[in-house]
PDB file of C-alpha atoms in Angstrom:
ATOM      1  CA  MET A   1      14.738  -5.284 -51.269  1.00  0.00           C
ATOM      2  CA  ARG A   2      12.449  -2.253 -50.855  1.00  0.00           C
ATOM      3  CA  ILE A   3      14.739  -0.890 -48.133  1.00  0.00           C
ATOM      4  CA  CYS A   4      17.702  -1.529 -50.392  1.00  0.00           C
ATOM      5  CA  GLY A   5      16.031   0.460 -53.154  1.00  0.00           C
ATOM      6  CA  LEU A   6      15.382   3.407 -50.836  1.00  0.00           C
ATOM      7  CA  VAL A   7      19.019   3.361 -49.720  1.00  0.00           C
ATOM      8  CA  ILE A   8      20.115   3.457 -53.353  1.00  0.00           C
ATOM      9  CA  LEU A   9      17.797   6.355 -54.110  1.00  0.00           C
ATOM     10  CA  PHE A  10      19.056   8.425 -51.173  1.00  0.00           C
ATOM     11  CA  PHE A  11      22.777   7.909 -51.654  1.00  0.00           C
ATOM     12  CA  VAL A  12      22.832   8.178 -55.432  1.00  0.00           C
ATOM     13  CA  MET A  13      20.959  11.474 -55.107  1.00  0.00           C
ATOM     14  CA  SER A  14      23.684  12.590 -52.701  1.00  0.00           C
ATOM     15  CA  PHE A  15      26.303  11.833 -55.359  1.00  0.00           C
ATOM     16  CA  TYR A  16      24.648  14.020 -57.954  1.00  0.00           C
ATOM     17  CA  THR A  17      23.984  16.815 -55.469  1.00  0.00           C
ATOM     18  CA  PHE A  18      27.658  16.774 -54.519  1.00  0.00           C
ATOM     19  CA  ALA A  19      28.723  16.701 -58.168  1.00  0.00           C
ATOM     20  CA  GLN A  20      26.532  19.688 -59.031  1.00  0.00           C
ATOM     21  CA  ASN A  21      27.976  21.661 -56.119  1.00  0.00           C
ATOM     22  CA  ASN A  22      31.480  21.090 -57.524  1.00  0.00           C
ATOM     23  CA  GLU A  23      30.787  22.005 -61.135  1.00  0.00           C
ATOM     24  CA  THR A  24      32.078  25.564 -60.774  1.00  0.00           C
ATOM     25  CA  GLN A  25      35.057  24.866 -58.556  1.00  0.00           C
ATOM     26  CA  GLY A  26      37.492  24.420 -61.434  1.00  0.00           C
ATOM     27  CA  GLU A  27      39.847  21.535 -62.039  1.00  0.00           C
ATOM     28  CA  THR A  28      40.117  19.040 -59.191  1.00  0.00           C
ATOM     29  CA  LYS A  29      42.953  16.565 -58.699  1.00  0.00           C
ATOM     30  CA  ILE A  30      42.795  13.372 -56.658  1.00  0.00           C
ATOM     31  CA  GLN A  31      44.940  13.603 -53.545  1.00  0.00           C
ATOM     32  CA  TRP A  32      46.804  10.327 -54.011  1.00  0.00           C
ATOM     33  CA  MET A  33      48.820   8.798 -51.173  1.00  0.00           C
ATOM     34  CA  ASP A  34      50.723   5.566 -50.549  1.00  0.00           C
ATOM     35  CA  LEU A  35      49.014   2.536 -49.045  1.00  0.00           C
ATOM     36  CA  GLU A  36      50.687   2.696 -45.654  1.00  0.00           C
ATOM     37  CA  THR A  37      49.623   6.320 -45.212  1.00  0.00           C
ATOM     38  CA  ALA A  38      46.063   5.460 -46.224  1.00  0.00           C
ATOM     39  CA  ILE A  39      45.883   2.672 -43.629  1.00  0.00           C
ATOM     40  CA  GLU A  40      47.012   5.080 -40.897  1.00  0.00           C
ATOM     41  CA  LYS A  41      44.455   7.651 -42.018  1.00  0.00           C
ATOM     42  CA  GLN A  42      41.778   4.978 -42.084  1.00  0.00           C
ATOM     43  CA  LYS A  43      42.340   4.323 -38.375  1.00  0.00           C
ATOM     44  CA  GLN A  44      41.390   7.928 -37.636  1.00  0.00           C
ATOM     45  CA  ASN A  45      38.759   8.330 -40.345  1.00  0.00           C
ATOM     46  CA  PRO A  46      37.208   4.971 -41.334  1.00  0.00           C
ATOM     47  CA  LYS A  47      36.620   5.664 -44.994  1.00  0.00           C
ATOM     48  CA  ILE A  48      37.130   3.021 -47.654  1.00  0.00           C
ATOM     49  CA  ILE A  49      40.594   2.904 -49.229  1.00  0.00           C
ATOM     50  CA  LEU A  50      40.455   3.149 -53.025  1.00  0.00           C
ATOM     51  CA  VAL A  51      43.538   1.683 -54.711  1.00  0.00           C
ATOM     52  CA  ASP A  52      44.396   2.439 -58.322  1.00  0.00           C
ATOM     53  CA  MET A  53      46.582  -0.571 -59.111  1.00  0.00           C
ATOM     54  CA  TYR A  54      48.600   0.042 -62.258  1.00  0.00           C
ATOM     55  CA  THR A  55      51.848  -0.701 -64.088  1.00  0.00           C
ATOM     56  CA  ASP A  56      54.076   1.654 -66.051  1.00  0.00           C
ATOM     57  CA  TRP A  57      53.572  -0.275 -69.313  1.00  0.00           C
ATOM     58  CA  CYS A  58      49.763  -0.470 -69.103  1.00  0.00           C
ATOM     59  CA  GLY A  59      48.090   1.773 -71.692  1.00  0.00           C
ATOM     60  CA  TRP A  60      44.609   1.361 -70.203  1.00  0.00           C
ATOM     61  CA  CYS A  61      46.003   2.433 -66.816  1.00  0.00           C
ATOM     62  CA  LYS A  62      47.122   5.708 -68.372  1.00  0.00           C
ATOM     63  CA  LYS A  63      43.729   6.147 -70.017  1.00  0.00           C
ATOM     64  CA  LEU A  64      41.999   5.549 -66.669  1.00  0.00           C
ATOM     65  CA  GLU A  65      44.162   8.234 -65.062  1.00  0.00           C
ATOM     66  CA  LYS A  66      43.794  10.753 -67.872  1.00  0.00           C
ATOM     67  CA  GLU A  67      40.099  10.421 -68.697  1.00  0.00           C
ATOM     68  CA  THR A  68      38.398   9.065 -65.573  1.00  0.00           C
ATOM     69  CA  PHE A  69      40.363  10.048 -62.487  1.00  0.00           C
ATOM     70  CA  ASN A  70      41.066  13.512 -63.921  1.00  0.00           C
ATOM     71  CA  HIS A  71      37.345  14.206 -64.347  1.00  0.00           C
ATOM     72  CA  PRO A  72      36.653  16.997 -61.801  1.00  0.00           C
ATOM     73  CA  GLU A  73      33.420  15.515 -60.407  1.00  0.00           C
ATOM     74  CA  ILE A  74      34.908  12.045 -60.037  1.00  0.00           C
ATOM     75  CA  ALA A  75      38.070  13.444 -58.439  1.00  0.00           C
ATOM     76  CA  ALA A  76      36.076  15.577 -55.992  1.00  0.00           C
ATOM     77  CA  TYR A  77      33.877  12.635 -54.977  1.00  0.00           C
ATOM     78  CA  ILE A  78      36.887  10.363 -54.448  1.00  0.00           C
ATOM     79  CA  ASN A  79      38.715  12.960 -52.362  1.00  0.00           C
ATOM     80  CA  ARG A  80      35.675  13.416 -50.146  1.00  0.00           C
ATOM     81  CA  ASN A  81      34.672   9.779 -49.678  1.00  0.00           C
ATOM     82  CA  PHE A  82      37.832   7.658 -49.948  1.00  0.00           C
ATOM     83  CA  HIS A  83      41.464   7.432 -48.963  1.00  0.00           C
ATOM     84  CA  PRO A  84      42.859   7.261 -52.542  1.00  0.00           C
ATOM     85  CA  VAL A  85      46.032   5.262 -53.197  1.00  0.00           C
ATOM     86  CA  LYS A  86      48.285   4.898 -56.228  1.00  0.00           C
ATOM     87  CA  PHE A  87      49.930   1.467 -56.206  1.00  0.00           C
ATOM     88  CA  ASN A  88      52.430   0.363 -58.838  1.00  0.00           C
ATOM     89  CA  ALA A  89      51.931  -3.406 -58.894  1.00  0.00           C
ATOM     90  CA  GLU A  90      55.554  -3.894 -59.968  1.00  0.00           C
ATOM     91  CA  THR A  91      57.198  -1.736 -57.314  1.00  0.00           C
ATOM     92  CA  THR A  92      60.258  -3.093 -55.518  1.00  0.00           C
ATOM     93  CA  ASP A  93      59.322  -1.337 -52.260  1.00  0.00           C
ATOM     94  CA  THR A  94      58.734  -3.257 -49.053  1.00  0.00           C
ATOM     95  CA  ILE A  95      55.204  -2.486 -47.890  1.00  0.00           C
ATOM     96  CA  THR A  96      53.534  -3.094 -44.538  1.00  0.00           C
ATOM     97  CA  TYR A  97      49.868  -3.905 -44.987  1.00  0.00           C
ATOM     98  CA  TYR A  98      47.690  -4.342 -41.875  1.00  0.00           C
ATOM     99  CA  GLY A  99      50.642  -5.569 -39.819  1.00  0.00           C
ATOM    100  CA  LYS A 100      52.174  -7.872 -42.441  1.00  0.00           C
ATOM    101  CA  THR A 101      55.181  -7.126 -44.634  1.00  0.00           C
ATOM    102  CA  TYR A 102      55.170  -7.769 -48.389  1.00  0.00           C
ATOM    103  CA  ILE A 103      57.938  -7.580 -50.978  1.00  0.00           C
ATOM    104  CA  ASN A 104      58.491  -8.169 -54.668  1.00  0.00           C
ATOM    105  CA  LYS A 105      60.120 -11.607 -54.699  1.00  0.00           C
ATOM    106  CA  ARG A 106      60.880 -11.575 -58.406  1.00  0.00           C
ATOM    107  CA  SER A 107      63.343  -9.469 -60.341  1.00  0.00           C
ATOM    108  CA  GLY A 108      63.361  -8.272 -63.891  1.00  0.00           C
ATOM    109  CA  LYS A 109      60.750  -6.871 -66.245  1.00  0.00           C
ATOM    110  CA  ARG A 110      57.069  -7.121 -65.251  1.00  0.00           C
ATOM    111  CA  ALA A 111      57.696  -8.672 -61.847  1.00  0.00           C
ATOM    112  CA  THR A 112      54.516  -8.416 -59.773  1.00  0.00           C
ATOM    113  CA  HIS A 113      54.637  -7.430 -56.112  1.00  0.00           C
ATOM    114  CA  GLN A 114      53.316  -9.887 -53.500  1.00  0.00           C
ATOM    115  CA  LEU A 115      50.790  -7.362 -52.257  1.00  0.00           C
ATOM    116  CA  ALA A 116      49.172  -7.040 -55.676  1.00  0.00           C
ATOM    117  CA  TYR A 117      48.057 -10.669 -55.454  1.00  0.00           C
ATOM    118  CA  VAL A 118      46.867 -10.230 -51.870  1.00  0.00           C
ATOM    119  CA  ILE A 119      44.569  -7.270 -52.468  1.00  0.00           C
ATOM    120  CA  SER A 120      43.383  -8.722 -55.802  1.00  0.00           C
ATOM    121  CA  ASN A 121      42.308 -11.995 -54.140  1.00  0.00           C
ATOM    122  CA  SER A 122      43.637 -13.735 -57.227  1.00  0.00           C
ATOM    123  CA  LYS A 123      46.683 -15.416 -58.726  1.00  0.00           C
ATOM    124  CA  LYS A 124      45.953 -13.699 -62.026  1.00  0.00           C
ATOM    125  CA  ILE A 125      45.731  -9.903 -62.092  1.00  0.00           C
ATOM    126  CA  SER A 126      44.317  -7.558 -64.705  1.00  0.00           C
ATOM    127  CA  PHE A 127      45.574  -4.016 -65.172  1.00  0.00           C
ATOM    128  CA  PRO A 128      44.248  -1.593 -64.401  1.00  0.00           C
ATOM    129  CA  SER A 129      42.331  -2.731 -61.349  1.00  0.00           C
ATOM    130  CA  ILE A 130      40.570  -0.601 -58.756  1.00  0.00           C
ATOM    131  CA  VAL A 131      40.508  -2.180 -55.304  1.00  0.00           C
ATOM    132  CA  PHE A 132      38.222  -1.064 -52.471  1.00  0.00           C
ATOM    133  CA  ILE A 133      39.497  -1.956 -48.985  1.00  0.00           C
ATOM    134  CA  ASP A 134      37.408  -1.516 -45.836  1.00  0.00           C
ATOM    135  CA  GLU A 135      38.682  -0.924 -42.303  1.00  0.00           C
ATOM    136  CA  ASN A 136      38.764  -4.666 -41.624  1.00  0.00           C
ATOM    137  CA  GLY A 137      41.177  -5.223 -44.509  1.00  0.00           C
ATOM    138  CA  LYS A 138      38.570  -6.847 -46.745  1.00  0.00           C
ATOM    139  CA  SER A 139      39.335  -6.023 -50.372  1.00  0.00           C
ATOM    140  CA  ASN A 140      36.974  -5.878 -53.339  1.00  0.00           C
ATOM    141  CA  PRO A 141      38.840  -5.705 -56.670  1.00  0.00           C
ATOM    142  CA  ILE A 142      37.214  -4.316 -59.813  1.00  0.00           C
ATOM    143  CA  PRO A 143      39.398  -5.276 -62.806  1.00  0.00           C
ATOM    144  CA  GLY A 144      39.551  -3.400 -66.080  1.00  0.00           C
ATOM    145  CA  TYR A 145      39.208   0.119 -67.424  1.00  0.00           C
ATOM    146  CA  LEU A 146      36.207   2.162 -66.271  1.00  0.00           C
ATOM    147  CA  ASN A 147      35.044   5.356 -67.913  1.00  0.00           C
ATOM    148  CA  VAL A 148      33.270   8.148 -66.005  1.00  0.00           C
ATOM    149  CA  LYS A 149      29.821   6.736 -66.704  1.00  0.00           C
ATOM    150  CA  ASN A 150      30.740   3.245 -65.513  1.00  0.00           C
ATOM    151  CA  ILE A 151      32.687   4.221 -62.411  1.00  0.00           C
ATOM    152  CA  GLU A 152      29.980   6.460 -60.887  1.00  0.00           C
ATOM    153  CA  PRO A 153      27.672   3.691 -59.591  1.00  0.00           C
ATOM    154  CA  ILE A 154      30.652   1.678 -58.315  1.00  0.00           C
ATOM    155  CA  LEU A 155      31.989   4.611 -56.307  1.00  0.00           C
ATOM    156  CA  VAL A 156      28.619   5.198 -54.655  1.00  0.00           C
ATOM    157  CA  TYR A 157      28.178   1.475 -54.001  1.00  0.00           C
ATOM    158  CA  PHE A 158      31.342   1.275 -51.887  1.00  0.00           C
ATOM    159  CA  ALA A 159      31.568   4.819 -50.476  1.00  0.00           C
ATOM    160  CA  GLU A 160      28.084   4.627 -48.984  1.00  0.00           C
ATOM    161  CA  ARG A 161      28.516   0.982 -47.868  1.00  0.00           C
ATOM    162  CA  ILE A 162      25.591  -0.120 -50.015  1.00  0.00           C
ATOM    163  CA  ASN A 163      27.635  -3.268 -50.662  1.00  0.00           C
ATOM    164  CA  LYS A 164      26.874  -4.286 -47.051  1.00  0.00           C
ATOM    165  CA  SER A 165      23.136  -4.569 -47.699  1.00  0.00           C
ATOM    166  CA  CYS A 166      22.570  -4.842 -51.457  1.00  0.00           C
ATOM    167  CA  ASP A 167      23.668  -7.243 -54.150  1.00  0.00           C
ATOM    168  CA  TYR A 168      25.486  -5.266 -56.847  1.00  0.00           C
ATOM    169  CA  ASP A 169      23.334  -6.569 -59.709  1.00  0.00           C
ATOM    170  CA  PHE A 170      20.164  -5.419 -57.947  1.00  0.00           C
ATOM    171  CA  TYR A 171      21.761  -2.098 -57.021  1.00  0.00           C
ATOM    172  CA  HIS A 172      23.075  -1.461 -60.534  1.00  0.00           C
ATOM    173  CA  LYS A 173      19.702  -2.219 -62.077  1.00  0.00           C
ATOM    174  CA  ALA A 174      18.038   0.235 -59.689  1.00  0.00           C
ATOM    175  CA  PHE A 175      20.733   2.818 -60.401  1.00  0.00           C
ATOM    176  CA  LYS A 176      20.185   2.604 -64.146  1.00  0.00           C
ATOM    177  CA  THR A 177      16.405   2.719 -63.762  1.00  0.00           C
ATOM    178  CA  LEU A 178      16.574   5.843 -61.593  1.00  0.00           C
ATOM    179  CA  TYR A 179      19.398   7.759 -63.248  1.00  0.00           C
ATOM    180  CA  ARG A 180      20.121   6.133 -66.595  1.00  0.00           C
ATOM    181  CA  PRO A 181      16.709   5.264 -68.038  1.00  0.00           C
ATOM    182  CA  GLU A 182      18.167   5.617 -71.530  1.00  0.00           C
ATOM    183  CA  ASP A 183      20.386   2.598 -70.758  1.00  0.00           C
ATOM    184  CA  THR A 184      17.512   0.441 -69.568  1.00  0.00           C
ATOM    185  CA  VAL A 185      16.390  -1.979 -72.240  1.00  0.00           C
ATOM    186  CA  SER A 186      12.648  -2.553 -72.349  1.00  0.00           C
ATOM    187  CA  MET A 187      12.033  -6.098 -73.471  1.00  0.00           C
ATOM    188  CA  ASP A 188       9.108  -6.785 -75.793  1.00  0.00           C
ATOM    189  CA  THR A 189       7.865 -10.249 -74.856  1.00  0.00           C
ATOM    190  CA  SER A 190       4.835 -10.215 -77.140  1.00  0.00           C
ATOM    191  CA  GLY A 191       6.591 -12.347 -79.730  1.00  0.00           C
ATOM    192  CA  ASN A 192       5.819  -9.848 -82.489  1.00  0.00           C
ATOM    193  CA  VAL A 193       8.686  -8.339 -84.452  1.00  0.00           C
ATOM    194  CA  ASN A 194       8.338  -4.671 -85.340  1.00  0.00           C
ATOM    195  CA  TRP A 195       9.506  -4.944 -88.937  1.00  0.00           C
ATOM    196  CA  LEU A 196      10.727  -1.764 -90.616  1.00  0.00           C
ATOM    197  CA  SER A 197      11.362  -0.769 -94.191  1.00  0.00           C
ATOM    198  CA  LEU A 198      15.015  -0.381 -95.185  1.00  0.00           C
ATOM    199  CA  GLU A 199      14.641   3.405 -95.240  1.00  0.00           C
ATOM    200  CA  GLU A 200      13.130   3.457 -91.722  1.00  0.00           C
ATOM    201  CA  ALA A 201      15.822   1.124 -90.379  1.00  0.00           C
ATOM    202  CA  LEU A 202      18.646   3.220 -91.838  1.00  0.00           C
ATOM    203  CA  MET A 203      17.147   6.349 -90.319  1.00  0.00           C
ATOM    204  CA  LYS A 204      16.910   4.735 -86.872  1.00  0.00           C
ATOM    205  CA  GLN A 205      20.456   3.424 -87.169  1.00  0.00           C
ATOM    206  CA  THR A 206      21.788   6.957 -87.555  1.00  0.00           C
ATOM    207  CA  GLN A 207      20.104   7.753 -84.205  1.00  0.00           C
ATOM    208  CA  ASP A 208      20.915   4.737 -82.029  1.00  0.00           C
ATOM    209  CA  GLY A 209      23.785   3.005 -83.854  1.00  0.00           C
ATOM    210  CA  LYS A 210      22.180  -0.443 -83.638  1.00  0.00           C
ATOM    211  CA  LYS A 211      23.043  -3.176 -86.136  1.00  0.00           C
ATOM    212  CA  LEU A 212      20.545  -4.072 -88.854  1.00  0.00           C
ATOM    213  CA  MET A 213      18.953  -7.507 -89.174  1.00  0.00           C
ATOM    214  CA  PHE A 214      17.599  -8.419 -92.599  1.00  0.00           C
ATOM    215  CA  LEU A 215      14.946 -10.970 -93.485  1.00  0.00           C
ATOM    216  CA  PHE A 216      15.112 -11.905 -97.172  1.00  0.00           C
ATOM    217  CA  TYR A 217      11.968 -13.419 -98.593  1.00  0.00           C
ATOM    218  CA  SER A 218      10.039 -13.906-101.812  1.00  0.00           C
ATOM    219  CA  ASP A 219       6.275 -13.657-102.339  1.00  0.00           C
ATOM    220  CA  THR A 220       6.480 -16.782-104.521  1.00  0.00           C
ATOM    221  CA  TYR A 221       8.032 -18.861-101.717  1.00  0.00           C
ATOM    222  CA  GLN A 222       5.952 -19.989 -98.740  1.00  0.00           C
TER     223      GLN A 222
END
């Protein structure tokens, strides 16, 4: 695990160095391509394929595109380290994927393409989903909306192949400890509660937004 930690330290530092170098380059757009093109490019340049799997009716898919993928640092990192693909999970196109052909067998509203189930490794799909596909065709789906803060460690995890040597839970904990110490919860195991007055608690709540827990008691009741 020590080696794993050193790998995390090195590659996450590389992410932030790259991001800083792109801060003054203006707006960056992801250079999206179709899946078949990405597979051909992967043969020449074995980077991970990143698939943004979406539907036209999915509001969270639009939010992912607008707020996360349009972030200049995220877009620049994806362009450099992945073959990025936009894939409408309800397309009626016939798609060749690693030598096999897939179609949309159903017709009508919200008909899901065969390939969406294949790369999701599931019979039930969430939208949006981001799928990472290596050069052997192994896919790793990440379902749900991700903001900039949440997608950063995931991008590094797959782009730098940390997933080959480190469990994600261990990696993510190390990532937060190194680069997001404010998100790391320090657990007090002493068994003693640090009780506050109502005024102190309200003041702290304006700073950290935590919920208040009240203990009601009476000096006459033991």
